């Protein structure tokens, strides 16, 4: 029997059988650079460090559980994406992966743009000084208040997701006496995950307007007629945790087909195409993500080739990586609380966090790695399941992993590649206090999102 796997998890078609686990790694003390942030290493005394600071000292100062983000790594990855796409393309970091004011400042300094998908994300971006014209606003059901705030702020683009929204944004922009730059999000009938994609004629999902049945063409027709809108491009986002560009190839082919139709019908060549995000990262040593420069080269070639074939001027490309920038740059640090060996099965290791700080394992059957980081050990490997402290048996952080058999309460363990969609999807389940995010850089650590307190919880509970 196969374990169920959510498309947003790292594995889709390639599902592990129930009870499967790979052989223990040759060296349990080794830290695979594929899954750990750039500045992570073991110090001489065996303690793991990040940004020059050891995790025992960090745990002492900031407590556990906590997310530690390697600022140098974040900046390097952001820069690598920016450089890979050059001046003829734009990189919009997808804020849903993880957004805070410090992150907005890093992005601004590294020359990236920002994709937001809620009023809260927009407020964070603006309050940290991201110029509004470098912000793209997404969402399948933006409220009129959100639209008004975005238009008033002067966001660079709103990505229109439905026929109602075309009318709504046009109306609000006109009321405010402006013309809003917009793209239309289309669904191209491509669903891509990991090494696989499925191309179909129509899409059964809530996002975007289908190309199928001429619906996207009709949306373009309407948008071009409305005074409040300046239609600048077409947007497509095909999936999550993608390692292969063949799904983008089909998407680009279909989007360029629409651009050609628009040119033929309206005599307008739209200047922009956005291919969305979804590029994969390594959660375990088995994953092999591609480098930004390879992706940039492949996507640019695909779009240029398709446009040449359609005799269109090549539009300006943009992409929206979230996970691929922030995912690998952080790890979650936990303290081991209890250890429960179940004879003939596995050992349950309970940590002081769980599904409230990483819902991805429970929600998507996502896979993670884990390591003992407060010391080294020469003990034999033991098969473990790392679980949290929540009142639910599905509260699993790492389903199958190996840790040294001498693991003991009080040891610190860390789960790498938790930068994306962990803090941003964190909850207060069981009134858990959401952990802080601590940025570590060149020997200095600073809290960029503080730990919640019981006072924070009680402040919302007005009795
Ligand atoms: N652009 C659009 C329009 C999107 O919908 C998304 C993600 C992205 C960009 C960024 O995708 P990324 O490069 O980060 O994969 N919570 C799930 C992922 C949901 C992604 C939704 N949209 C997870 O934890 O895997």
Short mmCIF file of C-alpha atoms and ligand atoms in Angstrom, two decimals:
data_model
loop_
_atom_site.label_atom_id
_atom_site.label_comp_id
_atom_site.label_asym_id
_atom_site.label_seq_id
_atom_site.Cartn_x
_atom_site.Cartn_y
_atom_site.Cartn_z
CA UNK A 1 0.00 0.00 0.00
CA UNK A 2 1.32 3.45 -0.84
CA UNK A 3 1.46 6.22 1.66
CA UNK A 4 -0.76 9.08 0.58
CA UNK A 5 1.26 12.02 -0.69
CA UNK A 6 0.06 15.56 -1.24
CA UNK A 7 1.15 17.15 -4.50
CA UNK A 8 2.88 19.93 -2.57
CA UNK A 9 5.05 17.38 -0.77
CA UNK A 10 8.47 16.54 -2.10
CA UNK A 11 7.27 13.30 -3.59
CA UNK A 12 4.30 12.95 -5.81
CA UNK A 13 4.33 10.02 -8.20
CA UNK A 14 7.42 8.66 -6.55
CA UNK A 15 5.68 7.70 -3.30
CA UNK A 16 7.53 5.68 -0.70
CA UNK A 17 5.86 2.46 0.39
CA UNK A 18 4.44 2.29 3.89
CA UNK A 19 7.16 1.65 6.42
CA UNK A 20 9.90 2.37 3.95
CA UNK A 21 13.08 3.95 5.15
CA UNK A 22 16.45 4.14 3.51
CA UNK A 23 19.61 2.66 4.99
CA UNK A 24 21.30 4.65 7.76
CA UNK A 25 23.82 7.20 6.50
CA UNK A 26 27.47 6.15 6.65
CA UNK A 27 28.24 8.92 9.13
CA UNK A 28 25.49 10.18 11.43
CA UNK A 29 27.59 13.19 12.40
CA UNK A 30 27.99 14.40 8.81
CA UNK A 31 25.97 17.41 7.64
CA UNK A 32 25.03 17.18 3.97
CA UNK A 33 25.56 20.68 2.50
CA UNK A 34 22.65 20.01 0.16
CA UNK A 35 20.14 20.25 3.01
CA UNK A 36 21.89 22.56 5.47
CA UNK A 37 22.33 26.34 5.19
CA UNK A 38 25.63 27.51 3.77
CA UNK A 39 27.41 28.55 6.97
CA UNK A 40 26.39 25.47 8.98
CA UNK A 41 29.27 23.27 10.12
CA UNK A 42 30.51 21.35 13.17
CA UNK A 43 32.94 23.10 15.45
CA UNK A 44 35.95 21.20 16.82
CA UNK A 45 34.08 20.17 19.93
CA UNK A 46 31.36 18.60 17.79
CA UNK A 47 28.67 21.23 18.33
CA UNK A 48 26.99 22.50 15.17
CA UNK A 49 27.32 26.19 14.40
CA UNK A 50 25.63 28.61 12.01
CA UNK A 51 26.95 32.02 11.06
CA UNK A 52 29.81 31.41 13.47
CA UNK A 53 27.58 30.77 16.51
CA UNK A 54 27.12 27.39 18.14
CA UNK A 55 23.66 25.98 18.67
CA UNK A 56 24.14 25.36 22.39
CA UNK A 57 24.78 29.05 22.94
CA UNK A 58 21.91 29.93 20.60
CA UNK A 59 19.52 27.61 22.46
CA UNK A 60 20.65 29.13 25.75
CA UNK A 61 19.99 32.66 24.52
CA UNK A 62 16.84 32.20 22.44
CA UNK A 63 15.30 29.00 23.77
CA UNK A 64 13.83 26.13 21.79
CA UNK A 65 12.04 25.44 19.55
CA UNK A 66 13.36 28.21 17.35
CA UNK A 67 14.04 28.81 13.67
CA UNK A 68 17.54 30.01 12.82
CA UNK A 69 17.98 31.69 9.46
CA UNK A 70 21.38 32.10 7.86
CA UNK A 71 21.32 35.66 6.56
CA UNK A 72 24.40 35.26 4.37
CA UNK A 73 22.83 32.22 2.72
CA UNK A 74 19.51 33.99 2.17
CA UNK A 75 21.25 36.94 0.57
CA UNK A 76 23.47 34.67 -1.55
CA UNK A 77 20.49 32.70 -2.86
CA UNK A 78 18.48 35.87 -3.55
CA UNK A 79 21.48 37.32 -5.41
CA UNK A 80 22.01 34.09 -7.36
CA UNK A 81 18.42 34.26 -8.65
CA UNK A 82 18.76 37.95 -9.45
CA UNK A 83 22.05 37.47 -11.30
CA UNK A 84 20.84 34.36 -13.13
CA UNK A 85 17.91 36.23 -14.65
CA UNK A 86 19.89 39.42 -15.36
CA UNK A 87 18.48 42.82 -16.24
CA UNK A 88 15.98 41.64 -18.82
CA UNK A 89 13.90 39.73 -16.28
CA UNK A 90 12.49 40.21 -12.79
CA UNK A 91 12.61 37.98 -9.75
CA UNK A 92 9.68 38.34 -7.36
CA UNK A 93 10.33 36.54 -4.06
CA UNK A 94 7.10 34.77 -3.00
CA UNK A 95 6.47 36.19 0.47
CA UNK A 96 4.08 33.36 1.41
CA UNK A 97 7.12 31.10 1.94
CA UNK A 98 8.31 33.34 4.78
CA UNK A 99 7.95 37.07 5.21
CA UNK A 100 9.23 39.46 7.85
CA UNK A 101 10.44 43.03 7.78
CA UNK A 102 14.09 41.99 7.91
CA UNK A 103 13.55 39.68 4.94
CA UNK A 104 11.91 42.51 3.01
CA UNK A 105 14.97 44.68 3.67
CA UNK A 106 17.36 41.95 2.51
CA UNK A 107 15.32 41.49 -0.68
CA UNK A 108 15.27 45.21 -1.30
CA UNK A 109 19.03 45.46 -0.83
CA UNK A 110 19.64 42.48 -3.12
CA UNK A 111 17.49 43.97 -5.89
CA UNK A 112 14.59 41.53 -5.81
CA UNK A 113 10.91 42.31 -6.16
CA UNK A 114 8.20 40.87 -3.94
CA UNK A 115 5.05 38.85 -4.50
CA UNK A 116 2.42 39.25 -1.76
CA UNK A 117 -0.96 37.54 -1.53
CA UNK A 118 -2.77 39.22 1.36
CA UNK A 119 -3.31 42.54 3.05
CA UNK A 120 -1.04 41.37 5.87
CA UNK A 121 1.83 40.54 3.55
CA UNK A 122 1.37 43.86 1.75
CA UNK A 123 1.43 45.76 5.05
CA UNK A 124 4.63 43.97 6.08
CA UNK A 125 6.27 44.77 2.75
CA UNK A 126 5.30 48.43 2.79
CA UNK A 127 6.20 48.93 6.43
CA UNK A 128 9.71 47.63 5.73
CA UNK A 129 10.20 50.06 2.88
CA UNK A 130 9.76 47.88 -0.20
CA UNK A 131 8.91 50.33 -2.99
CA UNK A 132 5.29 49.67 -3.97
CA UNK A 133 6.09 49.51 -7.66
CA UNK A 134 8.23 46.43 -6.98
CA UNK A 135 5.34 44.56 -5.39
CA UNK A 136 3.00 42.16 -7.19
CA UNK A 137 -0.33 41.45 -5.51
CA UNK A 138 -1.82 37.95 -5.85
CA UNK A 139 -4.82 36.07 -4.52
CA UNK A 140 -7.98 34.40 -5.77
CA UNK A 141 -10.33 36.41 -3.54
CA UNK A 142 -8.80 39.76 -2.69
CA UNK A 143 -11.22 41.88 -0.68
CA UNK A 144 -12.22 45.31 -1.97
CA UNK A 145 -10.35 46.83 0.99
CA UNK A 146 -7.21 44.91 0.04
CA UNK A 147 -7.55 45.97 -3.60
CA UNK A 148 -8.08 49.59 -2.61
CA UNK A 149 -5.04 49.58 -0.31
CA UNK A 150 -2.90 48.00 -3.04
CA UNK A 151 -4.02 50.45 -5.73
CA UNK A 152 -3.61 53.43 -3.40
CA UNK A 153 -0.14 52.26 -2.44
CA UNK A 154 0.73 52.05 -6.14
CA UNK A 155 1.70 48.37 -6.38
CA UNK A 156 3.54 47.52 -9.57
CA UNK A 157 1.01 44.91 -10.59
CA UNK A 158 -2.11 43.20 -9.46
CA UNK A 159 -2.51 39.67 -10.75
CA UNK A 160 -6.16 39.28 -11.72
CA UNK A 161 -7.62 35.90 -10.89
CA UNK A 162 -11.30 35.99 -11.93
CA UNK A 163 -13.82 37.84 -14.05
CA UNK A 164 -15.28 39.53 -10.97
CA UNK A 165 -11.86 40.78 -10.02
CA UNK A 166 -11.24 42.30 -13.45
CA UNK A 167 -14.33 44.46 -12.92
CA UNK A 168 -13.55 45.14 -9.25
CA UNK A 169 -9.97 46.32 -9.76
CA UNK A 170 -10.95 48.42 -12.79
CA UNK A 171 -13.74 50.06 -10.79
CA UNK A 172 -11.55 50.83 -7.77
CA UNK A 173 -8.71 52.16 -9.92
CA UNK A 174 -11.12 54.43 -11.77
CA UNK A 175 -12.61 55.68 -8.52
CA UNK A 176 -9.11 56.52 -7.37
CA UNK A 177 -8.42 58.25 -10.66
CA UNK A 178 -5.65 55.92 -11.72
CA UNK A 179 -4.85 53.10 -14.15
CA UNK A 180 -3.64 49.93 -12.45
CA UNK A 181 -1.02 47.76 -14.13
CA UNK A 182 -2.34 44.19 -14.12
CA UNK A 183 -1.55 40.71 -15.31
CA UNK A 184 -4.13 37.98 -15.82
CA UNK A 185 -3.43 34.65 -14.16
CA UNK A 186 -4.34 31.82 -16.47
CA UNK A 187 -4.46 28.09 -15.86
CA UNK A 188 -2.69 26.36 -18.67
CA UNK A 189 -3.64 22.76 -17.90
CA UNK A 190 -0.23 21.82 -16.53
CA UNK A 191 0.32 20.43 -13.06
CA UNK A 192 3.95 19.89 -12.18
CA UNK A 193 5.53 18.34 -9.08
CA UNK A 194 8.99 16.98 -8.60
CA UNK A 195 10.08 15.26 -11.84
CA UNK A 196 6.61 14.89 -13.23
CA UNK A 197 4.01 17.00 -14.86
CA UNK A 198 0.61 16.29 -16.21
CA UNK A 199 -0.67 18.31 -19.14
CA UNK A 200 -4.42 18.33 -19.56
CA UNK A 201 -6.93 20.39 -21.49
CA UNK A 202 -8.58 21.96 -18.48
CA UNK A 203 -7.86 22.63 -14.82
CA UNK A 204 -9.99 21.68 -11.83
CA UNK A 205 -8.72 24.23 -9.29
CA UNK A 206 -9.59 27.57 -7.75
CA UNK A 207 -6.76 29.69 -9.15
CA UNK A 208 -6.67 31.61 -12.40
CA UNK A 209 -8.81 31.67 -15.50
CA UNK A 210 -8.60 28.61 -17.77
CA UNK A 211 -7.17 28.92 -21.26
CA UNK A 212 -9.58 26.14 -22.14
CA UNK A 213 -12.83 27.14 -23.79
CA UNK A 214 -11.53 30.60 -24.68
CA UNK A 215 -12.10 31.87 -21.12
CA UNK A 216 -8.68 33.50 -20.74
CA UNK A 217 -9.05 35.13 -24.16
CA UNK A 218 -12.39 36.56 -23.01
CA UNK A 219 -10.79 37.86 -19.80
CA UNK A 220 -8.13 39.62 -21.87
CA UNK A 221 -10.81 41.12 -24.12
CA UNK A 222 -12.58 42.57 -21.07
CA UNK A 223 -9.43 43.83 -19.39
CA UNK A 224 -8.31 45.62 -22.55
CA UNK A 225 -11.62 47.48 -22.69
CA UNK A 226 -11.55 48.87 -19.15
CA UNK A 227 -10.08 52.33 -18.57
CA UNK A 228 -8.98 51.52 -15.02
CA UNK A 229 -6.65 48.74 -16.17
CA UNK A 230 -3.37 48.60 -18.03
CA UNK A 231 -2.97 44.97 -19.03
CA UNK A 232 0.76 44.25 -19.16
CA UNK A 233 1.01 40.49 -19.20
CA UNK A 234 -0.08 36.92 -18.58
CA UNK A 235 0.75 34.93 -15.46
CA UNK A 236 0.99 31.17 -14.97
CA UNK A 237 2.02 29.13 -11.92
CA UNK A 238 2.16 25.38 -12.42
CA UNK A 239 2.99 23.73 -9.09
CA UNK A 240 5.39 23.17 -6.20
CA UNK A 241 8.72 21.50 -5.52
CA UNK A 242 9.50 21.13 -9.24
CA UNK A 243 12.93 19.81 -10.30
CA UNK A 244 12.37 19.67 -14.01
CA UNK A 245 11.62 22.45 -16.51
CA UNK A 246 9.53 20.37 -18.93
CA UNK A 247 6.27 21.46 -17.25
CA UNK A 248 7.31 25.11 -17.76
CA UNK A 249 7.93 24.30 -21.41
CA UNK A 250 4.32 23.21 -21.95
CA UNK A 251 3.07 26.19 -19.89
CA UNK A 252 5.18 28.67 -21.88
CA UNK A 253 3.99 27.13 -25.14
CA UNK A 254 0.37 27.59 -24.10
CA UNK A 255 0.84 31.13 -22.71
CA UNK A 256 2.69 32.24 -25.83
CA UNK A 257 -0.19 30.76 -27.82
CA UNK A 258 -2.50 33.14 -25.95
CA UNK A 259 -0.15 36.11 -26.53
CA UNK A 260 -0.30 35.33 -30.25
CA UNK A 261 -4.09 35.16 -30.18
CA UNK A 262 -4.14 38.55 -28.42
CA UNK A 263 -1.82 40.05 -31.02
CA UNK A 264 -3.93 38.66 -33.87
CA UNK A 265 -7.24 39.76 -32.37
CA UNK A 266 -6.36 43.10 -30.75
CA UNK A 267 -3.13 44.13 -32.43
CA UNK A 268 -1.50 44.30 -28.98
CA UNK A 269 1.73 42.55 -27.98
CA UNK A 270 1.66 42.20 -24.20
CA UNK A 271 5.12 43.02 -22.82
CA UNK A 272 5.30 40.62 -19.83
CA UNK A 273 5.04 36.93 -19.02
CA UNK A 274 5.30 35.55 -15.49
CA UNK A 275 6.02 31.85 -15.07
CA UNK A 276 5.34 31.73 -11.32
CA UNK A 277 7.37 29.86 -8.72
CA UNK A 278 7.49 26.28 -7.56
CA UNK A 279 11.16 25.39 -7.97
CA UNK A 280 12.28 22.56 -5.73
CA UNK A 281 14.87 22.30 -2.96
CA UNK A 282 16.62 19.41 -1.21
CA UNK A 283 14.80 18.28 1.93
CA UNK A 284 16.83 15.08 2.07
CA UNK A 285 20.06 13.93 0.46
CA UNK A 286 17.99 12.13 -2.22
CA UNK A 287 16.73 15.41 -3.73
CA UNK A 288 18.68 17.05 -6.55
CA UNK A 289 17.48 20.57 -7.23
CA UNK A 290 18.77 22.61 -10.14
CA UNK A 291 20.76 25.81 -9.81
CA UNK A 292 19.11 29.19 -10.53
CA UNK A 293 21.36 29.82 -13.55
CA UNK A 294 20.30 26.51 -15.14
CA UNK A 295 16.64 27.33 -14.53
CA UNK A 296 17.03 30.89 -15.85
CA UNK A 297 18.75 29.64 -18.98
CA UNK A 298 16.13 26.96 -19.62
CA UNK A 299 13.13 29.25 -19.04
CA UNK A 300 14.54 32.10 -21.13
CA UNK A 301 15.33 29.72 -23.99
CA UNK A 302 11.87 28.18 -23.85
CA UNK A 303 10.09 31.56 -23.94
CA UNK A 304 12.36 32.96 -26.66
CA UNK A 305 11.95 29.86 -28.82
CA UNK A 306 8.18 29.88 -28.45
CA UNK A 307 8.00 33.60 -29.26
CA UNK A 308 10.21 33.21 -32.32
CA UNK A 309 7.95 30.43 -33.53
CA UNK A 310 4.92 32.68 -33.02
CA UNK A 311 6.72 35.73 -34.51
CA UNK A 312 6.24 37.72 -31.32
CA UNK A 313 8.65 40.11 -29.66
CA UNK A 314 10.01 38.23 -26.63
CA UNK A 315 8.22 39.56 -23.51
CA UNK A 316 10.00 40.45 -20.27
CA UNK A 317 10.04 37.32 -18.11
CA UNK A 318 9.44 37.22 -14.39
CA UNK A 319 9.51 34.36 -11.90
CA UNK A 320 8.35 33.99 -8.28
CA UNK A 321 10.58 31.62 -6.32
CA UNK A 322 9.78 31.41 -2.61
CA UNK A 323 10.91 28.02 -1.31
CA UNK A 324 14.03 27.97 -3.52
CA UNK A 325 15.32 31.15 -1.86
CA UNK A 326 14.35 30.81 1.80
CA UNK A 327 13.78 27.06 2.22
CA UNK A 328 17.37 25.87 2.57
CA UNK A 329 18.52 28.88 4.60
CA UNK A 330 16.92 27.93 7.93
CA UNK A 331 16.69 25.04 10.38
CA UNK A 332 14.48 24.41 13.37
CA UNK A 333 16.26 23.71 16.64
CA UNK A 334 14.48 21.48 19.16
CA UNK A 335 15.32 20.00 22.52
CA UNK A 336 14.67 16.30 23.00
CA UNK A 337 12.17 15.72 25.81
CA UNK A 338 11.25 12.04 25.89
CA UNK A 339 12.50 8.94 24.09
CA UNK A 340 10.21 5.94 23.74
CA UNK A 341 11.60 2.77 22.15
CA UNK A 342 8.86 0.50 20.77
CA UNK A 343 10.33 -2.97 20.47
CA UNK A 344 10.55 -4.22 16.89
CA UNK A 345 9.10 -0.99 15.53
CA UNK A 346 10.98 2.24 16.03
CA UNK A 347 11.90 4.78 18.67
CA UNK A 348 9.71 7.83 19.17
CA UNK A 349 11.68 10.96 19.95
CA UNK A 350 9.50 13.77 21.28
CA UNK A 351 10.64 17.36 20.89
CA UNK A 352 9.39 20.62 22.37
CA UNK A 353 7.61 21.75 19.17
CA UNK A 354 5.76 19.80 16.50
CA UNK A 355 2.95 20.30 14.00
CA UNK A 356 2.44 23.88 15.25
CA UNK A 357 5.88 24.88 13.91
CA UNK A 358 6.01 22.45 10.96
CA UNK A 359 2.67 21.32 9.58
CA UNK A 360 4.18 20.15 6.29
CA UNK A 361 4.87 16.57 7.37
CA UNK A 362 1.30 16.05 8.59
CA UNK A 363 -0.29 17.99 5.75
CA UNK A 364 1.72 16.88 2.72
CA UNK A 365 3.60 13.83 3.93
CA UNK A 366 6.68 15.97 3.39
CA UNK A 367 10.06 14.44 4.14
CA UNK A 368 12.74 16.05 6.26
CA UNK A 369 16.18 15.21 7.58
CA UNK A 370 17.30 15.53 11.20
CA UNK A 371 20.62 15.54 13.05
CA UNK A 372 21.95 15.58 16.59
CA UNK A 373 23.59 19.00 16.76
CA UNK A 374 24.65 19.61 20.39
CA UNK A 375 27.41 16.97 20.21
CA UNK A 376 28.75 14.18 18.03
CA UNK A 377 28.19 10.52 18.80
CA UNK A 378 29.83 7.25 17.83
CA UNK A 379 26.79 5.22 18.89
CA UNK A 380 24.97 2.92 16.47
CA UNK A 381 22.19 4.42 14.34
CA UNK A 382 18.65 3.93 15.61
CA UNK A 383 15.54 4.29 13.52
CA UNK A 384 13.45 7.12 14.91
CA UNK A 385 10.30 9.07 14.32
CA UNK A 386 10.60 12.64 15.53
CA UNK A 387 7.28 13.77 16.94
CA UNK A 388 5.99 16.89 18.62
CA UNK A 389 4.16 17.58 21.87
CA UNK A 390 0.67 18.07 20.45
CA UNK A 391 -2.42 16.04 21.30
CA UNK A 392 -2.56 14.21 18.04
CA UNK A 393 -0.83 11.07 16.76
CA UNK A 394 -0.32 12.70 13.34
CA UNK A 395 1.93 15.25 15.05
CA UNK A 396 5.04 14.07 13.21
CA UNK A 397 8.02 16.27 12.37
CA UNK A 398 10.26 13.68 10.68
CA UNK A 399 8.59 10.40 9.76
CA UNK A 400 11.66 8.18 9.36
CA UNK A 401 15.22 9.08 10.20
CA UNK A 402 18.28 7.77 11.98
CA UNK A 403 19.76 9.31 15.10
CA UNK A 404 22.48 7.90 17.36
CA UNK A 405 21.26 5.25 19.82
CA UNK A 406 22.71 7.17 22.78
CA UNK A 407 20.35 10.10 22.17
CA UNK A 408 19.19 11.46 25.51
CA UNK A 409 16.70 13.99 26.87
CA UNK A 410 18.27 17.43 26.79
CA UNK A 411 20.12 16.79 23.51
CA UNK A 412 19.51 19.35 20.78
CA UNK A 413 18.41 18.11 17.40
CA UNK A 414 17.81 20.21 14.29
CA UNK A 415 15.65 19.79 11.21
CA UNK A 416 17.17 21.52 8.16
CA UNK A 417 15.41 23.15 5.18
CA UNK A 418 12.56 24.57 7.26
CA UNK A 419 12.86 28.14 5.96
CA UNK A 420 9.84 27.89 3.67
CA UNK A 421 6.23 27.32 4.74
CA UNK A 422 7.05 26.39 8.34
CA UNK A 423 6.91 29.68 10.27
CA UNK A 424 4.51 31.07 7.68
CA UNK A 425 2.10 28.15 8.26
CA UNK A 426 2.73 27.88 12.01
CA UNK A 427 -0.32 27.73 14.28
CA UNK A 428 -1.28 28.11 17.91
CA UNK A 429 -2.73 24.58 18.10
CA UNK A 430 -2.99 23.52 21.75
CA UNK A 431 -2.17 27.16 22.49
CA UNK A 432 1.40 26.57 21.43
CA UNK A 433 3.49 29.72 21.36
CA UNK A 434 4.89 30.20 17.88
CA UNK A 435 8.70 30.06 17.90
CA UNK A 436 10.94 33.00 17.09
CA UNK A 437 12.94 33.45 13.92
CA UNK A 438 16.52 34.37 14.69
CA UNK A 439 18.80 35.69 11.95
CA UNK A 440 22.43 34.69 12.32
CA UNK A 441 25.13 36.55 10.46
CA UNK A 442 28.89 36.80 10.89
CA UNK A 443 28.95 35.88 14.55
CA UNK A 444 25.89 37.87 15.54
CA UNK A 445 22.34 36.70 16.17
CA UNK A 446 19.25 38.87 16.25
CA UNK A 447 15.58 38.04 16.66
CA UNK A 448 13.67 39.10 13.54
CA UNK A 449 10.33 37.62 14.65
CA UNK A 450 10.05 37.21 18.40
CA UNK A 451 8.64 34.21 20.25
CA UNK A 452 4.97 34.46 21.13
CA UNK A 453 4.15 34.72 24.80
CA UNK A 454 1.17 33.66 26.86
CA UNK A 455 0.44 37.36 27.11
CA UNK A 456 0.13 37.52 23.31
CA UNK A 457 -2.37 34.65 23.42
CA UNK A 458 -4.42 36.19 26.19
CA UNK A 459 -4.44 39.60 24.53
CA UNK A 460 -6.58 38.19 21.71
CA UNK A 461 -8.88 36.34 24.10
CA UNK A 462 -11.03 39.18 25.30
CA UNK A 463 -13.06 37.06 27.71
N1 LIG B 1 3.76 32.20 -7.15
C1 LIG B 1 2.49 31.78 -6.96
C2 LIG B 1 1.43 32.38 -7.73
C3 LIG B 1 2.23 30.78 -6.01
O1 LIG B 1 0.98 30.37 -5.83
C4 LIG B 1 3.30 30.23 -5.26
C5 LIG B 1 3.04 29.21 -4.26
C6 LIG B 1 4.59 30.72 -5.49
C7 LIG B 1 4.79 31.70 -6.44
C8 LIG B 1 5.78 30.23 -4.71
O2 LIG B 1 6.00 28.88 -4.81
P1 LIG B 1 7.39 28.26 -4.27
O3 LIG B 1 8.49 28.77 -5.18
O4 LIG B 1 7.60 28.74 -2.90
O5 LIG B 1 7.17 26.79 -4.34
N2 LIG B 1 2.40 25.45 1.45
C9 LIG B 1 2.93 24.60 0.39
C10 LIG B 1 3.27 25.37 -0.83
C11 LIG B 1 2.10 26.16 -1.38
C12 LIG B 1 2.56 27.03 -2.48
C13 LIG B 1 1.47 27.91 -2.96
N3 LIG B 1 1.88 28.81 -3.97
C14 LIG B 1 4.16 23.86 0.93
O6 LIG B 1 4.45 23.98 2.10
O7 LIG B 1 4.78 23.12 0.20
#
